[in-house]
């Protein structure tokens, strides 16, 4: 089941994000990149600030009450998070979360959605209609590929 996360669930979501990041991405980013990721993308206070400002919507995928996947959309057109616990990979959870967030953006009149893909997820996004905007870049020690999809 996918639903919008409650504020008191953001800490659990951040823990999931960090768990998946350390399992899949930490070796691609420099120490500076990891610190930057943690300070922005896995920072409960920062995420809550964006939610309270109305610029971020966060959603969770729950199985039997357990949070197993997280996604978020910033300003209706930028996917900020899409993480699924490794033990739940291959079950269509990321696909369902991606579809959900794209539908929400389309309902708000957004025509194109953007994201910065990790090396780990590029093929997933390509298989779901995303296009690379450029080759891999390194910014603040983080390695990613800018991508977009027309809705």
CSV table of C-alpha atoms in Angstrom, one decimal, residues 18-147:
chain,number,residue,atom,x,y,z
A,18,UNK,CA,20.4,5.6,4.8
A,19,UNK,CA,20.3,1.8,5.0
A,20,UNK,CA,19.8,1.5,1.2
A,21,UNK,CA,22.3,4.3,0.4
A,22,UNK,CA,25.0,2.5,2.4
A,23,UNK,CA,24.2,-0.8,0.7
A,24,UNK,CA,24.2,0.5,-2.8
A,25,UNK,CA,25.9,3.9,-3.3
A,26,UNK,CA,28.5,4.8,-0.7
A,27,UNK,CA,31.3,3.3,-2.8
A,28,UNK,CA,30.5,5.6,-5.7
A,29,UNK,CA,30.6,8.9,-3.7
A,30,UNK,CA,33.6,10.5,-2.1
A,31,UNK,CA,33.5,11.1,1.7
A,32,UNK,CA,32.5,14.6,0.9
A,33,UNK,CA,29.7,13.3,-1.3
A,34,UNK,CA,28.5,11.0,1.4
A,35,UNK,CA,28.5,13.8,3.9
A,36,UNK,CA,26.6,16.0,1.5
A,37,UNK,CA,24.0,13.2,0.8
A,38,UNK,CA,23.4,12.7,4.5
A,39,UNK,CA,23.1,16.5,5.2
A,40,UNK,CA,20.5,17.1,2.5
A,41,UNK,CA,18.8,13.9,1.4
A,42,UNK,CA,18.9,11.9,4.6
A,43,UNK,CA,18.4,14.8,7.1
A,44,UNK,CA,15.1,14.5,9.0
A,45,UNK,CA,15.1,18.1,9.9
A,46,UNK,CA,15.7,19.3,6.3
A,47,UNK,CA,13.0,16.9,4.9
A,48,UNK,CA,10.5,18.1,7.5
A,49,UNK,CA,11.2,21.7,6.7
A,50,UNK,CA,10.5,21.1,3.0
A,51,UNK,CA,7.3,19.2,3.9
A,52,UNK,CA,6.2,22.0,6.2
A,53,UNK,CA,6.9,24.6,3.5
A,54,UNK,CA,4.8,22.6,1.1
A,55,UNK,CA,7.6,22.0,-1.4
A,56,UNK,CA,8.0,18.3,-0.7
A,57,UNK,CA,5.6,15.4,-0.6
A,58,UNK,CA,6.9,12.1,0.7
A,59,UNK,CA,5.3,8.7,0.2
A,60,UNK,CA,5.9,5.3,1.7
A,61,UNK,CA,5.2,1.7,0.5
A,62,UNK,CA,4.0,-0.4,3.4
A,63,UNK,CA,3.7,-4.2,3.6
A,64,UNK,CA,1.9,-5.5,6.7
A,65,UNK,CA,2.6,-2.2,8.4
A,66,UNK,CA,6.3,-2.2,7.6
A,67,UNK,CA,7.8,0.7,5.6
A,68,UNK,CA,9.7,-1.0,2.8
A,69,UNK,CA,10.0,1.8,0.2
A,70,UNK,CA,10.2,5.6,0.2
A,71,UNK,CA,9.8,8.2,-2.5
A,72,UNK,CA,9.5,12.0,-2.5
A,73,UNK,CA,8.8,14.7,-5.0
A,74,UNK,CA,10.2,18.3,-4.7
A,75,UNK,CA,8.2,21.1,-6.3
A,76,UNK,CA,6.0,18.6,-8.1
A,77,UNK,CA,8.7,18.0,-10.8
A,78,UNK,CA,11.9,16.6,-9.2
A,79,UNK,CA,12.1,13.1,-7.6
A,80,UNK,CA,14.3,13.6,-4.6
A,81,UNK,CA,14.1,10.0,-3.2
A,82,UNK,CA,13.3,6.5,-4.4
A,83,UNK,CA,14.6,3.9,-2.1
A,84,UNK,CA,13.4,0.3,-1.4
A,85,UNK,CA,14.9,-2.0,1.2
A,86,UNK,CA,17.3,-4.4,-0.4
A,87,UNK,CA,15.4,-7.4,0.9
A,88,UNK,CA,12.3,-6.2,-1.0
A,89,UNK,CA,14.0,-5.6,-4.4
A,90,UNK,CA,12.5,-7.3,-7.4
A,91,UNK,CA,9.0,-7.2,-6.2
A,92,UNK,CA,7.8,-4.2,-8.2
A,93,UNK,CA,7.8,-1.8,-5.3
A,94,UNK,CA,10.1,0.8,-6.9
A,95,UNK,CA,8.0,0.6,-10.1
A,96,UNK,CA,4.8,1.2,-8.1
A,97,UNK,CA,6.3,4.1,-6.2
A,98,UNK,CA,7.6,5.7,-9.4
A,99,UNK,CA,4.3,5.3,-11.1
A,100,UNK,CA,2.5,6.8,-8.1
A,101,UNK,CA,4.7,9.9,-8.0
A,102,UNK,CA,4.5,10.4,-11.8
A,103,UNK,CA,0.7,10.3,-11.6
A,104,UNK,CA,0.6,12.8,-8.8
A,105,UNK,CA,2.8,15.2,-10.7
A,106,UNK,CA,0.8,14.8,-13.9
A,107,UNK,CA,-2.4,15.5,-11.9
A,108,UNK,CA,-0.8,18.8,-10.9
A,109,UNK,CA,-0.2,19.7,-14.5
A,110,UNK,CA,3.5,18.9,-14.6
A,111,UNK,CA,4.7,17.9,-18.1
A,112,UNK,CA,8.2,16.7,-17.3
A,113,UNK,CA,9.7,15.2,-14.2
A,114,UNK,CA,13.5,15.3,-13.3
A,115,UNK,CA,15.8,13.3,-11.1
A,116,UNK,CA,19.5,12.7,-10.5
A,117,UNK,CA,20.1,9.0,-10.8
A,118,UNK,CA,22.7,7.0,-9.0
A,119,UNK,CA,24.8,4.5,-11.0
A,120,UNK,CA,22.8,1.8,-9.3
A,121,UNK,CA,19.5,2.9,-10.6
A,122,UNK,CA,20.2,4.2,-14.2
A,123,UNK,CA,19.0,1.1,-15.9
A,124,UNK,CA,15.8,1.0,-13.8
A,125,UNK,CA,15.0,4.6,-14.9
A,126,UNK,CA,15.8,4.0,-18.5
A,127,UNK,CA,13.5,1.0,-18.5
A,128,UNK,CA,10.7,3.2,-17.2
A,129,UNK,CA,10.9,5.9,-19.9
A,130,UNK,CA,13.5,8.3,-18.5
A,131,UNK,CA,16.2,9.8,-20.7
A,132,UNK,CA,19.7,10.9,-19.7
A,133,UNK,CA,20.2,14.6,-19.9
A,134,UNK,CA,24.0,14.3,-19.8
A,135,UNK,CA,26.7,11.9,-18.9
A,136,UNK,CA,27.5,11.2,-15.3
A,137,UNK,CA,28.5,14.2,-13.3
A,138,UNK,CA,30.2,14.7,-9.9
A,139,UNK,CA,29.0,17.5,-7.8
A,140,UNK,CA,30.0,18.0,-4.1
A,141,UNK,CA,31.5,14.6,-4.2
A,142,UNK,CA,28.3,12.9,-5.3
A,143,UNK,CA,28.2,10.9,-8.6
A,144,UNK,CA,24.9,11.0,-10.5
A,145,UNK,CA,23.3,11.2,-14.0
A,146,UNK,CA,20.7,13.9,-14.6
A,147,UNK,CA,17.6,12.3,-16.2
